[in-house]
Coordinates of C-alpha atoms in Angstrom, one line a residue:
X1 CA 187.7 51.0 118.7
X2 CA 189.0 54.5 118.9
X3 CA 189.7 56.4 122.0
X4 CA 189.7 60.1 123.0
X5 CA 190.8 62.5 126.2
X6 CA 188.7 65.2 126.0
X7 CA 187.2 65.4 129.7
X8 CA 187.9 63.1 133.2
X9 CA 184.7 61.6 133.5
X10 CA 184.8 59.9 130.0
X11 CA 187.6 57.7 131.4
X12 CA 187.4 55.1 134.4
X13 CA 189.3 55.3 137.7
X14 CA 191.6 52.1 136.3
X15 CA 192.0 54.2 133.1
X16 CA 193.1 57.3 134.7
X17 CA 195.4 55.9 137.3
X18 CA 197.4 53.2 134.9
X19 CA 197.9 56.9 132.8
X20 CA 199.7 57.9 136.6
X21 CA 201.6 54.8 136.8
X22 CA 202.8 54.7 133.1
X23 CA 203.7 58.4 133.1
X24 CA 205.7 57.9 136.2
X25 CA 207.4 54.9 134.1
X26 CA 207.8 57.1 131.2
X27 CA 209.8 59.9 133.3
X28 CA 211.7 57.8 135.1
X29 CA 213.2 55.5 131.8
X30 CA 213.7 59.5 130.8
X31 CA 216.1 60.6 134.0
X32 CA 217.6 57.3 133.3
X33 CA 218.4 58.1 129.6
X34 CA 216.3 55.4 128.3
X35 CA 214.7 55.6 124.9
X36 CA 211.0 54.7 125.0
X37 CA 210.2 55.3 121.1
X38 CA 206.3 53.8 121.9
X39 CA 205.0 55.9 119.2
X40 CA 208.1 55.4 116.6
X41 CA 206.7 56.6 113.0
X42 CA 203.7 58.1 114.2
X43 CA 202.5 61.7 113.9
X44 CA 200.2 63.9 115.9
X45 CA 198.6 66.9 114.7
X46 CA 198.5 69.7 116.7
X47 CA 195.8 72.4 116.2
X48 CA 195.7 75.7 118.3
X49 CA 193.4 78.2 117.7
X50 CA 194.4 79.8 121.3
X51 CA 198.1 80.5 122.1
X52 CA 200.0 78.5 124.0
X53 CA 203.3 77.8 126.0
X54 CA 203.3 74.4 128.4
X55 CA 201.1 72.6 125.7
X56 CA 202.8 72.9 122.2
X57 CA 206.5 72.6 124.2
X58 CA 205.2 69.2 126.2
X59 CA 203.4 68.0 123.6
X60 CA 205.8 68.2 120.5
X61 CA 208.8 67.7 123.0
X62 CA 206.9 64.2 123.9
X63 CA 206.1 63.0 120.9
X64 CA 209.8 63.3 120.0
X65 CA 210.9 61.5 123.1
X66 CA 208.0 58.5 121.9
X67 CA 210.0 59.0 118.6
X68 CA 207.3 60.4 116.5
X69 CA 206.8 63.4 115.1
X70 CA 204.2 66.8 116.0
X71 CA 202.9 69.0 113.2
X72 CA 201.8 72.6 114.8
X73 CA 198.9 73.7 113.2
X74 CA 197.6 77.3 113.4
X75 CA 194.0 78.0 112.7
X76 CA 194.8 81.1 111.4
X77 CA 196.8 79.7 108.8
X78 CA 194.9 76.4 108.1
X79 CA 191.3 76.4 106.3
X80 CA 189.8 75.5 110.0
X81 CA 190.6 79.8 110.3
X82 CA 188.7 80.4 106.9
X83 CA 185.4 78.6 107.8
X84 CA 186.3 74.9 107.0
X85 CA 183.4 72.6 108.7
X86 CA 185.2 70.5 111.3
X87 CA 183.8 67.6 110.0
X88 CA 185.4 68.0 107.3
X89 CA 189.1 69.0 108.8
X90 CA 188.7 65.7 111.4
X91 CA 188.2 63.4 108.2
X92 CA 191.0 65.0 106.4
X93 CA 193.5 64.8 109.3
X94 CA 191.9 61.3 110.1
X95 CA 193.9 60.4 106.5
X96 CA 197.2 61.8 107.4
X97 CA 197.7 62.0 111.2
X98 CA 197.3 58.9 114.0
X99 CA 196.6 61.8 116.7
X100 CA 194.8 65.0 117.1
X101 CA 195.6 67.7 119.9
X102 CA 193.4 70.2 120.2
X103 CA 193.4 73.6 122.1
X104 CA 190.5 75.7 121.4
X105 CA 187.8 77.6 122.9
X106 CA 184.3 75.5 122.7
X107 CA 184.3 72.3 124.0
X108 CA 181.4 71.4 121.8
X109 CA 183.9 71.5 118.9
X110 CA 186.1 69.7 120.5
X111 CA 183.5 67.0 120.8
X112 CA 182.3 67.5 117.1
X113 CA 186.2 67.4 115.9
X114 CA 186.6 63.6 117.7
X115 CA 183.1 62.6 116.7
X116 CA 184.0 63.0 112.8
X117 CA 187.7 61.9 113.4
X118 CA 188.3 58.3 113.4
X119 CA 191.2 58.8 115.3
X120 CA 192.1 59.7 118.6
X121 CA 191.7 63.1 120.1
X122 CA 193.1 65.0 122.7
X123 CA 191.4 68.3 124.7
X124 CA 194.3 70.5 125.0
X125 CA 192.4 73.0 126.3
X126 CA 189.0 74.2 126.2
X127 CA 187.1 77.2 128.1
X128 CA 185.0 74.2 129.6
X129 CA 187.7 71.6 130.4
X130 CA 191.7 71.2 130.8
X131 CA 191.9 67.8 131.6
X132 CA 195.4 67.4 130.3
X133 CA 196.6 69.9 132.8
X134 CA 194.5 68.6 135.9
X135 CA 196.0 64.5 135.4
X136 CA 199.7 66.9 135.6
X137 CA 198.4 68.1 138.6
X138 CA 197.8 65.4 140.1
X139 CA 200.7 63.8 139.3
X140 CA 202.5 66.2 141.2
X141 CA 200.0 65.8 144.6
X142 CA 201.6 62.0 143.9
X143 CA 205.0 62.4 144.0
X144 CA 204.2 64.8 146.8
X145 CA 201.9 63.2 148.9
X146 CA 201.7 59.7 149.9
X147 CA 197.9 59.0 149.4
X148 CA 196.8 61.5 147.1
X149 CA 192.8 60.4 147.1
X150 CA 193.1 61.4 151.0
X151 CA 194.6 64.9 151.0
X152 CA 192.2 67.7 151.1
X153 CA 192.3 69.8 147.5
X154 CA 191.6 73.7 148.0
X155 CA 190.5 75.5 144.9
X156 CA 190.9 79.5 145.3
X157 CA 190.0 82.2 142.5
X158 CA 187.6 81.9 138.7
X159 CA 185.3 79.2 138.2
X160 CA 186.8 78.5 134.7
X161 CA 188.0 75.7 133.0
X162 CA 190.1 74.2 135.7
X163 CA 187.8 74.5 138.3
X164 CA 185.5 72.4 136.0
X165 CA 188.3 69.9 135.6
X166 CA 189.1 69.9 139.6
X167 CA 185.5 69.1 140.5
X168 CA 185.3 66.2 137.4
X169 CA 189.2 65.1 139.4
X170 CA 186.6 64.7 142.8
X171 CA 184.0 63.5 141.1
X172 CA 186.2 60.2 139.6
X173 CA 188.8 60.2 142.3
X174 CA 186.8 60.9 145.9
X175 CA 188.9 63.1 147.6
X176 CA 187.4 66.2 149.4
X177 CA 187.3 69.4 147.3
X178 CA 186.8 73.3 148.5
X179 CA 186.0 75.5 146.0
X180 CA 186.1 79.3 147.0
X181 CA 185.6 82.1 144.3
X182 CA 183.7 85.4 144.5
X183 CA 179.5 85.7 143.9
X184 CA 179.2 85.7 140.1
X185 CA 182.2 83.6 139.2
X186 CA 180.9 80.1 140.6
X187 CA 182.2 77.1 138.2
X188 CA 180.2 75.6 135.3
X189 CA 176.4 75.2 136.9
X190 CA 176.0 71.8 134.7
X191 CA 179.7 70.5 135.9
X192 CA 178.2 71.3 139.6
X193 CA 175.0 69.5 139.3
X194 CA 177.1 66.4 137.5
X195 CA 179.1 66.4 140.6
X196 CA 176.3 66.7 143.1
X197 CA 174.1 64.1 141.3
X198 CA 177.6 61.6 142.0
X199 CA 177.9 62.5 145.2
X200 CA 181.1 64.3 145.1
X201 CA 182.2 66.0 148.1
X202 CA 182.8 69.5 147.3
X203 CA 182.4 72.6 149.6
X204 CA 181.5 76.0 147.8
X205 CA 181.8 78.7 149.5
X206 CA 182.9 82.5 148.6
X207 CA 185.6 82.4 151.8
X208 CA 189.1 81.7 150.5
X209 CA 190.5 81.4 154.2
X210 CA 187.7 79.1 154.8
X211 CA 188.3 77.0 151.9
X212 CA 192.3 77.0 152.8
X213 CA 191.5 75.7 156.7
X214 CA 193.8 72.8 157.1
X215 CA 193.9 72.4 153.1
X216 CA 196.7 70.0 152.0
X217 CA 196.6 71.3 148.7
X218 CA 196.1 75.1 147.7
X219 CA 195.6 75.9 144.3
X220 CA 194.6 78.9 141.7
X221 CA 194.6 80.1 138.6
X222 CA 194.8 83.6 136.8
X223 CA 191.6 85.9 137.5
X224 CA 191.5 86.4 134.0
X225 CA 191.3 84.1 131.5
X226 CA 192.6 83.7 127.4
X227 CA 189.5 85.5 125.8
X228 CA 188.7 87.7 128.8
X229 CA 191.5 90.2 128.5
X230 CA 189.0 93.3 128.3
X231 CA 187.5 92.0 131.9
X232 CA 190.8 92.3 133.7
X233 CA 190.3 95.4 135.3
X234 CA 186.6 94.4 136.8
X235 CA 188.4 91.0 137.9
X236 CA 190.7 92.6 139.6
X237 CA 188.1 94.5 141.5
X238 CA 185.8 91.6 141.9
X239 CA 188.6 88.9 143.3
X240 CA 189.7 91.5 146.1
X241 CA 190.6 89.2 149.1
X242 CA 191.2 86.1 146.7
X243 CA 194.8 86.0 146.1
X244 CA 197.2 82.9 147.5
X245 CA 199.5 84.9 149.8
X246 CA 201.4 84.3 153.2
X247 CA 197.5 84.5 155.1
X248 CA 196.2 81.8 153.2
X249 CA 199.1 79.7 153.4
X250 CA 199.0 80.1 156.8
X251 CA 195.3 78.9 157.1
X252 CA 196.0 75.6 155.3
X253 CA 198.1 72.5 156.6
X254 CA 201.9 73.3 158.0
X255 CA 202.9 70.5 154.8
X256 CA 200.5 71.7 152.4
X257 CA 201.8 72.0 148.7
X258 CA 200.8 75.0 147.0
X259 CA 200.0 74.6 142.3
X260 CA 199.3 76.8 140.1
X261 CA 198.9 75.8 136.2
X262 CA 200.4 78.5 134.8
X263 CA 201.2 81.4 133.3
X264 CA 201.4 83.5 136.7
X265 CA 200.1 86.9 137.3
X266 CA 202.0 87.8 139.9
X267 CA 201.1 90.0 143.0
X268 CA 197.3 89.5 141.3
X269 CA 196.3 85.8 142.6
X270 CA 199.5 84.9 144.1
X271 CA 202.1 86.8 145.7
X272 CA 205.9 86.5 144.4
X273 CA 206.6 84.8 147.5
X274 CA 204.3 82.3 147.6
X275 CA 205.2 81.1 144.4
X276 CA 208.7 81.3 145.2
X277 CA 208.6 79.4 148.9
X278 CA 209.0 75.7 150.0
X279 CA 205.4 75.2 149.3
X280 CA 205.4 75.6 145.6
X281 CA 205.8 72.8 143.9
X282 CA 204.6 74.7 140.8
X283 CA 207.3 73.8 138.4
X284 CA 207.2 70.0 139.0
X285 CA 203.7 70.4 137.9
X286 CA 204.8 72.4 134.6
X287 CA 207.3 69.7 133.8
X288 CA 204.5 66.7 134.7
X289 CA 202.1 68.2 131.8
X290 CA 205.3 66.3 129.5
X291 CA 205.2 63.3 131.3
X292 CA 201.5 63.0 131.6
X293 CA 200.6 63.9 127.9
X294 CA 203.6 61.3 126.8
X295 CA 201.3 58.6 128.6
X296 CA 198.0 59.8 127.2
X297 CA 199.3 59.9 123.4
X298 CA 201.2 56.3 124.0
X299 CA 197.9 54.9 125.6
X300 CA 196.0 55.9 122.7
X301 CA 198.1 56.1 120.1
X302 CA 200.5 53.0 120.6

């Protein structure tokens, strides 16, 4: 039977964490030099119908290093862009490709896409969910820390998609959560009620320096989001006092390691030098979105 990635709490705590320990496999046989061509012959399409950096690189740069092949995939030029039912695109694919990746806008047709497809599908990206992105994350909080399910996880800035994925990461992996952003731009109301309803313990609040407090973990996101361009100037206004900067730091543990998913806005919600000092650990979590997605594709596509 057929398996997708398309949001945390679809997969168990077993599932998630033997993705950990085989990504960490995978990276390591790749500083050694090793080939690990898992996925030797096979081909994932890749569909984006919002732009991308981290995700098309990692993803087609990983499923050369599996020794298979990506096929970028534009909805603009594709007949997804021209009003194609996705039904019908996930049966088509479903004849050619052994993999979807998909980075889009709703996660509903995300859901649809893998529901029609009769092979596996991966969220590359959705305004709801970036599960990809969150496992890389945590990844990182590994290699970092030496019991990651007991650091405390500080979330500072939007409600959007990765605040959704960092409360779903508490939800499946019981580590304490903060989540500060201003009045207006809480996270996802049914990812919140999931959460409470499992007895995740979260902390929202609309303090950032009370969320930080003794934080082992700070992390943020850009104010304004793929889709939102023409709010920037009110989110500027709005997340006054919610930038990661040398106060926050300060608030949170002397050790704490300081993420952000990227792309950067810097000087909006983080300084320059906060993303630049021994804190940051920012680009070991850019690289880990590689590593990561290599395990997810070879876990369901091997």
């Amino acid at each position: 039977m057929k398996k997708d990635f398309l949001c945390l709490t679809d997969w168990s705590i077993e599932e998630l964490e033997g993705l950990f320990a085989l990504a960490a496999d995978l990276k390591a046989r790749q500083k050694r030099g090793e080939q690990h061509h898992l996925l030797g012959g096979k081909t994932l399409g890749m569909v984006f119908e919002k732009s991308s950096t981290r995700t098309r690189i990692s993803f087609e740069v990983g499923m050369y290093q599996l020794g298979g092949h990506a096929l970028f995939l534009s909805s603009g030029t594709t007949q997804m862009g021209r009003g194609e039912p996705i039904k019908d695109t996930a049966r088509v694919m479903s004849r050619y490709v052994d993999g979807i990746m998909i980075r889009t806008f709703s996660q509903q047709g995300v859901e649809e896409l893998a529901r029609w497809s009769s092979i596996p599908v991966i969220n590359g990206l959705t305004d709801m969910y970036h599960p990809c992105q969150v496992m890389a994350d945590l990844l990182t909080v590994i290699e970092h820390k030496k019991n990651y399910r007991e650091q405390i996880y500080c979330w500072i800035g939007d409600g959007n998609n990765m605040a959704n994925s960092w409360i779903n990461a508490a939800v499946m992996f019981g580590f304490e959560l903060r989540v500060a952003t201003p009045r207006g731009y809480e996270p996802h109301p049914v990812v919140v009620e999931r959460a409470r309803q499992r007895g995740a313990r979260i902390v929202y609040t609309n303090d950032p320096l009370e969320a930080a407090r003794g934080a082992d973990i700070l992390n943020t996101d850009v104010w304004a989001s793929m889709g939102q361009e023409e709010e920037q100037a009110k989110r500027v206004t709005a997340f006054n006092g919610f930038q990661i900067n040398d106060k926050v730091i300060a608030a949170a543990a002397s050790d704490c390691i300081l993420m952000h998913c990227l792309p950067a806005h810097r000087g909006e919600e983080i300084t320059d030098e906060a993303i630049e000092s021994r804190h940051s650990v920012v680009f070991d979590e850019a690289e880990n979105r590689l590593h990561i997605q290599k395990a997810i594709m070879a876990t369901l596509m091997a």
